[in-house]
PDB file of C-alpha atoms in Angstrom:
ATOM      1  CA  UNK A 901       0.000   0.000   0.000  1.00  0.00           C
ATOM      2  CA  UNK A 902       1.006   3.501  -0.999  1.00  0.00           C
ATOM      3  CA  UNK A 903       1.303   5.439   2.264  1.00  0.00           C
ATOM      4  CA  UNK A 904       0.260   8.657  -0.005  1.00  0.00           C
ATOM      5  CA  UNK A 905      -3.282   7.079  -0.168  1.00  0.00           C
ATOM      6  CA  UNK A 906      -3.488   6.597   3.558  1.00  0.00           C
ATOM      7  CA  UNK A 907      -3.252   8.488   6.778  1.00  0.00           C
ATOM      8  CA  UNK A 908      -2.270   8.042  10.359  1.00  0.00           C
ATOM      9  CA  UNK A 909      -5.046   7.129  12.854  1.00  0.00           C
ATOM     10  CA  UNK A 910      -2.718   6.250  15.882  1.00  0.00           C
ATOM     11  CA  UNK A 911      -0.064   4.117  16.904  1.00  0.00           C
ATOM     12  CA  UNK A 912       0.275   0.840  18.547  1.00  0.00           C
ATOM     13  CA  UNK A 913       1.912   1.530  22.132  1.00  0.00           C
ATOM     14  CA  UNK A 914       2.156  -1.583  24.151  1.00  0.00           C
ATOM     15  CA  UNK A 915       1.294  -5.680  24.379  1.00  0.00           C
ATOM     16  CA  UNK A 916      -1.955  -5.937  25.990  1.00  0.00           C
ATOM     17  CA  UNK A 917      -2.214  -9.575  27.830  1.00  0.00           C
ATOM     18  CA  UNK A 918      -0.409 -12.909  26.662  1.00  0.00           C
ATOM     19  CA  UNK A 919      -2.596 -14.001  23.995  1.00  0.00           C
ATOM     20  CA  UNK A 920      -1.223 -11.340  21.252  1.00  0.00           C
ATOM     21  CA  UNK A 921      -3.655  -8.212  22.177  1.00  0.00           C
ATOM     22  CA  UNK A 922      -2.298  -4.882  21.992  1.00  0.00           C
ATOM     23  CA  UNK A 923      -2.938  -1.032  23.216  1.00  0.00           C
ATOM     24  CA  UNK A 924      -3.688   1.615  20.168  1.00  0.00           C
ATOM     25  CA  UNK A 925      -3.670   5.187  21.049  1.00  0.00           C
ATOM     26  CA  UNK A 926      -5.841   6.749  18.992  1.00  0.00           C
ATOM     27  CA  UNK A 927      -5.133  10.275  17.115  1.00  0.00           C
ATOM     28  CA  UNK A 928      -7.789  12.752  16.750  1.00  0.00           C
ATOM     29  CA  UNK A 929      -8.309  12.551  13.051  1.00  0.00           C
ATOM     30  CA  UNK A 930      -9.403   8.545  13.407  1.00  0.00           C
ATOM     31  CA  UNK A 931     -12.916   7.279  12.707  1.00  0.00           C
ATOM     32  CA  UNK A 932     -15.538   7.317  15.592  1.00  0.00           C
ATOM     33  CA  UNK A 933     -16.286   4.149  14.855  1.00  0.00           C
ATOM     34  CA  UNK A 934     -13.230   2.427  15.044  1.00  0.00           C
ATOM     35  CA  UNK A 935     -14.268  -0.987  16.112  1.00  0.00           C
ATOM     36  CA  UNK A 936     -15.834  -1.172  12.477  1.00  0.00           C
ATOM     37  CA  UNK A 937     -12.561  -1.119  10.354  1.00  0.00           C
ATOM     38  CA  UNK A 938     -11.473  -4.714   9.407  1.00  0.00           C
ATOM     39  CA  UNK A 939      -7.996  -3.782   8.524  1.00  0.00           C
ATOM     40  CA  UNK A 940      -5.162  -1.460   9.147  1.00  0.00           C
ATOM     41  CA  UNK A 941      -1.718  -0.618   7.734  1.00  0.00           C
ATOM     42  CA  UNK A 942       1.138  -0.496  10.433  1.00  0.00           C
ATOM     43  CA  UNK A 943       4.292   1.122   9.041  1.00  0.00           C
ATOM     44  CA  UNK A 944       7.234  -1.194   9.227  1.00  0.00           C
ATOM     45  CA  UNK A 945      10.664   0.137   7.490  1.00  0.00           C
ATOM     46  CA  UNK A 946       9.025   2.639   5.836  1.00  0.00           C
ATOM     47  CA  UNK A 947       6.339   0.508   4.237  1.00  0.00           C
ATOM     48  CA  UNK A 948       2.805   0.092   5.080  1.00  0.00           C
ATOM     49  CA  UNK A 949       2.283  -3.686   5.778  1.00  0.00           C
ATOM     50  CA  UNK A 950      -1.377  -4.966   6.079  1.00  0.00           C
ATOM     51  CA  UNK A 951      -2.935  -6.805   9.760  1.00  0.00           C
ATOM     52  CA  UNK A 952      -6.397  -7.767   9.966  1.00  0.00           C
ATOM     53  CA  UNK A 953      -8.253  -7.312  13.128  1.00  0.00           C
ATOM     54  CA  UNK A 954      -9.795 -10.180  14.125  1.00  0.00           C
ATOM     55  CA  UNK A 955     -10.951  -7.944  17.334  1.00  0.00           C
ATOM     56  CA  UNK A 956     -11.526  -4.546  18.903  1.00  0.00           C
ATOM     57  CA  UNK A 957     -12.490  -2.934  22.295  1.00  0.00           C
ATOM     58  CA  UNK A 958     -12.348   0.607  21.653  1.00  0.00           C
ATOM     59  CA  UNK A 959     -12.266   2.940  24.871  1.00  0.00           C
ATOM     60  CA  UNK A 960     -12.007   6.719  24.089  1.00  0.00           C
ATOM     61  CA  UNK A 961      -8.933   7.447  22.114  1.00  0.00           C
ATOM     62  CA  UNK A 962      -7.561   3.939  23.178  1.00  0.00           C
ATOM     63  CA  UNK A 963      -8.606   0.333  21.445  1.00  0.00           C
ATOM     64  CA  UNK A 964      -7.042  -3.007  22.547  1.00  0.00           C
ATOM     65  CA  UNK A 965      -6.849  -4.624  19.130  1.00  0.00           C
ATOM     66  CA  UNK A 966      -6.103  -8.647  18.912  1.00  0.00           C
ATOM     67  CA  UNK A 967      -5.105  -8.878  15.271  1.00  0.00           C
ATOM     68  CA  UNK A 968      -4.528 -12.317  13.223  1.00  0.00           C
ATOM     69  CA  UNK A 969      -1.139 -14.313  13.606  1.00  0.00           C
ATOM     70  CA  UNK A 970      -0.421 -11.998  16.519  1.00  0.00           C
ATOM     71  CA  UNK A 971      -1.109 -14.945  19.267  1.00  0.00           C
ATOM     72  CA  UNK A 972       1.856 -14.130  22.037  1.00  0.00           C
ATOM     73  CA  UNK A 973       3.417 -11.723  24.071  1.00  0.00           C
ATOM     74  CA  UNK A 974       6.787 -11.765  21.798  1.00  0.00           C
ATOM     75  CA  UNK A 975       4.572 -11.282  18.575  1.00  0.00           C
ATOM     76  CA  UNK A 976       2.749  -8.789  19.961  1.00  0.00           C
ATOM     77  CA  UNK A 977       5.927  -6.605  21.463  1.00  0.00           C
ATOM     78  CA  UNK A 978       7.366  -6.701  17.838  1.00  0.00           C
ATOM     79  CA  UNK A 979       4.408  -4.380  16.055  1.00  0.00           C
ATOM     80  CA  UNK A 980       4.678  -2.438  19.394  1.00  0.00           C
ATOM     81  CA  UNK A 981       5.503   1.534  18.871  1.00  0.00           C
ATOM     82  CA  UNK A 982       4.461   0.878  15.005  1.00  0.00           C
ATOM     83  CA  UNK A 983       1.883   3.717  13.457  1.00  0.00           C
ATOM     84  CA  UNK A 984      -0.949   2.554  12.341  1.00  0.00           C
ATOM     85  CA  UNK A 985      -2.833   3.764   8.942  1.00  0.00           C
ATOM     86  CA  UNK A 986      -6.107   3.241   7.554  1.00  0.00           C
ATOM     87  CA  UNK A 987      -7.105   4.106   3.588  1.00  0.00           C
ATOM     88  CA  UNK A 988      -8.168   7.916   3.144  1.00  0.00           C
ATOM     89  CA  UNK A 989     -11.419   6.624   1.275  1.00  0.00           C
ATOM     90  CA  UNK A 990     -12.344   5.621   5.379  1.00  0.00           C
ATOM     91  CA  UNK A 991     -12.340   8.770   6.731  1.00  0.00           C
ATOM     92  CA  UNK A 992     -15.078  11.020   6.736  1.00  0.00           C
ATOM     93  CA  UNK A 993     -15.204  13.927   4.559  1.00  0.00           C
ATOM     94  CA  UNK A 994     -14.141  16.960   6.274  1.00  0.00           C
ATOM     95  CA  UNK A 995     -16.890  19.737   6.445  1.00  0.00           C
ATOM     96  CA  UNK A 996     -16.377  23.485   5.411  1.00  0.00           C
ATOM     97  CA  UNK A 997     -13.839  25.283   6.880  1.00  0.00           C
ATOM     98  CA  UNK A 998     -11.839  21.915   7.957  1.00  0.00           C
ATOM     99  CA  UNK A 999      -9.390  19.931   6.752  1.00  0.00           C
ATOM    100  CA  UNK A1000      -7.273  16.731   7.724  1.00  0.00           C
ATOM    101  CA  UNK A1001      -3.694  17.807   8.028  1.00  0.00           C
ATOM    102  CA  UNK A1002      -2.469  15.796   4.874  1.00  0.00           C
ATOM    103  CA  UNK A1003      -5.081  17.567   2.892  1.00  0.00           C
ATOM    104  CA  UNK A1004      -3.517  20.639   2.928  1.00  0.00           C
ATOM    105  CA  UNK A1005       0.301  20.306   1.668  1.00  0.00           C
ATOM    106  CA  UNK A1006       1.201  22.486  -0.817  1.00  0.00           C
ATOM    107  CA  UNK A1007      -1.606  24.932   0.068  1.00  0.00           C
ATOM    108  CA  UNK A1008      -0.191  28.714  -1.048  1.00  0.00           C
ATOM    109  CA  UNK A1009      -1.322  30.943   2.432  1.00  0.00           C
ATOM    110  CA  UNK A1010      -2.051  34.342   1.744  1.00  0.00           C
ATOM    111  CA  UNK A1011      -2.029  37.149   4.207  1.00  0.00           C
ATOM    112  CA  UNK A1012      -4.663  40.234   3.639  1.00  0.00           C
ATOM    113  CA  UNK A1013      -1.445  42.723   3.707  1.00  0.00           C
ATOM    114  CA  UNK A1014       1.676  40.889   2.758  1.00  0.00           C
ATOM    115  CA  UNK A1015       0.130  38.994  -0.163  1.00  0.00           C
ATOM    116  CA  UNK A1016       1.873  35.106  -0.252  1.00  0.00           C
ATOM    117  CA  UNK A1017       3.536  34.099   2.491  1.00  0.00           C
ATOM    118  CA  UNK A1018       4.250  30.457   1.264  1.00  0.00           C
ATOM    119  CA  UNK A1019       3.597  26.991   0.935  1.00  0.00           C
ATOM    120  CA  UNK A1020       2.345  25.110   3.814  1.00  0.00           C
ATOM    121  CA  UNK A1021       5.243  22.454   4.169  1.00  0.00           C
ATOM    122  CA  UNK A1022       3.248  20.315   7.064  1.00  0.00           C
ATOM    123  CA  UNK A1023       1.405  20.525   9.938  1.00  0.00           C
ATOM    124  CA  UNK A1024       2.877  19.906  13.208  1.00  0.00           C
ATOM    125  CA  UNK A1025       1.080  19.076  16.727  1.00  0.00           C
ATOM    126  CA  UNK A1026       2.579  21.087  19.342  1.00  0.00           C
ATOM    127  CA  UNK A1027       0.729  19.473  22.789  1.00  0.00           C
ATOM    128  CA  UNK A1028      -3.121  20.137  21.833  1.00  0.00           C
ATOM    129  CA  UNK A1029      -2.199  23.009  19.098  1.00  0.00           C
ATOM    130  CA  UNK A1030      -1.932  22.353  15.170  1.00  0.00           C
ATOM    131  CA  UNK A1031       0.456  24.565  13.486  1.00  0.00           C
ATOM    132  CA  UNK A1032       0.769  25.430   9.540  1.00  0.00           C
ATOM    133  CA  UNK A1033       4.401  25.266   8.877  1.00  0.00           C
ATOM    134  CA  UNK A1034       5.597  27.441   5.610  1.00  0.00           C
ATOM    135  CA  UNK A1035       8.343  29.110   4.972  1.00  0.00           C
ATOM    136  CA  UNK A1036       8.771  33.193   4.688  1.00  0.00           C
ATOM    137  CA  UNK A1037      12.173  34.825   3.668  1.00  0.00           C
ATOM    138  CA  UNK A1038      14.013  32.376   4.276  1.00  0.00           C
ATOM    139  CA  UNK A1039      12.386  31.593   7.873  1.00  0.00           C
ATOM    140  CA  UNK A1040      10.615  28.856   9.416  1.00  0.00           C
ATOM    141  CA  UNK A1041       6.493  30.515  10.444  1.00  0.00           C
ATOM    142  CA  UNK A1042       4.474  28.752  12.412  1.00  0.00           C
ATOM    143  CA  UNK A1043       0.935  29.802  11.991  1.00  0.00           C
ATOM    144  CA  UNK A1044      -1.697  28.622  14.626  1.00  0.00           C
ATOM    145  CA  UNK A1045      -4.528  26.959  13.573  1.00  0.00           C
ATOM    146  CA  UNK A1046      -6.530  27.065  16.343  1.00  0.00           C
ATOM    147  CA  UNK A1047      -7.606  31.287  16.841  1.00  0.00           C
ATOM    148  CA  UNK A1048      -8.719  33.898  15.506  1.00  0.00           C
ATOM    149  CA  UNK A1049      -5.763  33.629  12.120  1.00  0.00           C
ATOM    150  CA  UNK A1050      -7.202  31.726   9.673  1.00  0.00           C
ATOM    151  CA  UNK A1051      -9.645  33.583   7.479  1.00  0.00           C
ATOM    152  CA  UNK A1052     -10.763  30.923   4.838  1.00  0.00           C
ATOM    153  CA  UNK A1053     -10.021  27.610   3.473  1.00  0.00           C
ATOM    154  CA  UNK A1054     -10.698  27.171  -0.558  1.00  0.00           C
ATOM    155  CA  UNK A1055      -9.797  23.675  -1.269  1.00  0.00           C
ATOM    156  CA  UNK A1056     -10.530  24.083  -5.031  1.00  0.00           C
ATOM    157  CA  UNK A1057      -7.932  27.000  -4.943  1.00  0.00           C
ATOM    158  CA  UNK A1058      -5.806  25.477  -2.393  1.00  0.00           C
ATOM    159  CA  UNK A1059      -4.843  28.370  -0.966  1.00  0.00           C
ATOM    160  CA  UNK A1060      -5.573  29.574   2.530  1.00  0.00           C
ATOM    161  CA  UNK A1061      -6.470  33.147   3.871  1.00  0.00           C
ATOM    162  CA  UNK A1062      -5.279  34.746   7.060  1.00  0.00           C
ATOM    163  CA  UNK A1063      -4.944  37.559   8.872  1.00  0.00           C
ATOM    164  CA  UNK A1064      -1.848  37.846  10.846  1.00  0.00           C
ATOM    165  CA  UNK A1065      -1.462  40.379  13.742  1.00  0.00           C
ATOM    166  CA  UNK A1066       1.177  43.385  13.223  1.00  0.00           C
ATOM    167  CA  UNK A1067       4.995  42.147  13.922  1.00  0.00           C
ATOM    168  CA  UNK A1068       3.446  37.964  13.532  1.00  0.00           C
ATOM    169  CA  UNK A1069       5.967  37.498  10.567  1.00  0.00           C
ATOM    170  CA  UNK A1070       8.471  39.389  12.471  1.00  0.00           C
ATOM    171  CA  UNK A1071       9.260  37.677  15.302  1.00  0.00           C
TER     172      UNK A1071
END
């Protein structure tokens, strides 16, 4: 699987019991319903390698998974601290004004006075923040997206609007 056509839900933390079972912590962008995906991707050497679930107790942003051919302790410590991906055609679609974090790459973000500021290169989690990262003049911005900064989101365009306070670009 193409890891470009899927998108991090979580990762697997810990064994869970001696039969195989482990702990997923659970990102914010993963499905509600969880315990109804049959199948995720967990990212081993850079690759996205396929487990089927063959069961799930899902507990807030926390699941204790028991996947097939994972039926001991040892098996289950080796797919521990693995990230776990599901297909982007799983998730639901975002609604106006949001957007998944992958969805956005490459966006150009224009500010109402300075014109283009850049291209969003990611966006990084900083504790319970999201932050666009782009470049300006050389310089590493971090733009919040969480407040009052973000004007508009036109995903036909893909370009994003803010408004940036006097000095933002400055400091």
């Amino acid at each position: 699987m193409d890891i470009d056509s899927c998108f991090k839900i979580g990762w697997v933390l810990k064994p869970h019991g001696l039969k195989g079972e482990v702990t997923v912590t659970l990102d914010d962008n993963a499905p509600e319903d969880f315990s109804a995906i049959k199948s995720v991707f967990l990212e081993q050497n850079n690759r996205l390698v396929p487990y089927f679930i063959h069961g799930i107790s899902a507990q807030g942003k926390k699941a204790f998974v028991k996947f097939e051919d994972i039926n001991s302790l040892d098996d289950a410590s080796k797919i521990s601290k693995q990230s776990v991906y599901i297909e982007k055609s799983f998730r639901p679609k975002s609604v106006r004004g949001e957007f998944y974090d992958d969805e956005i790459i490459d966006f150009e973000v224009h500010d109402e006075e300075k014109g283009l500021l850049g291209k969003i290169r990611e966006v990084m989690q900083a504790g319970p923040n999201r932050l666009l990262v782009l470049d300006y003049n050389n310089k590493e911005i971090l733009i919040p997206v969480n407040g009052p900064f973000i004007e508009s989101v036109n995903k036909a365009k893909k370009k994003i609007s803010v408004n940036l306070p006097e000095g933002f670009l400055e400091l």
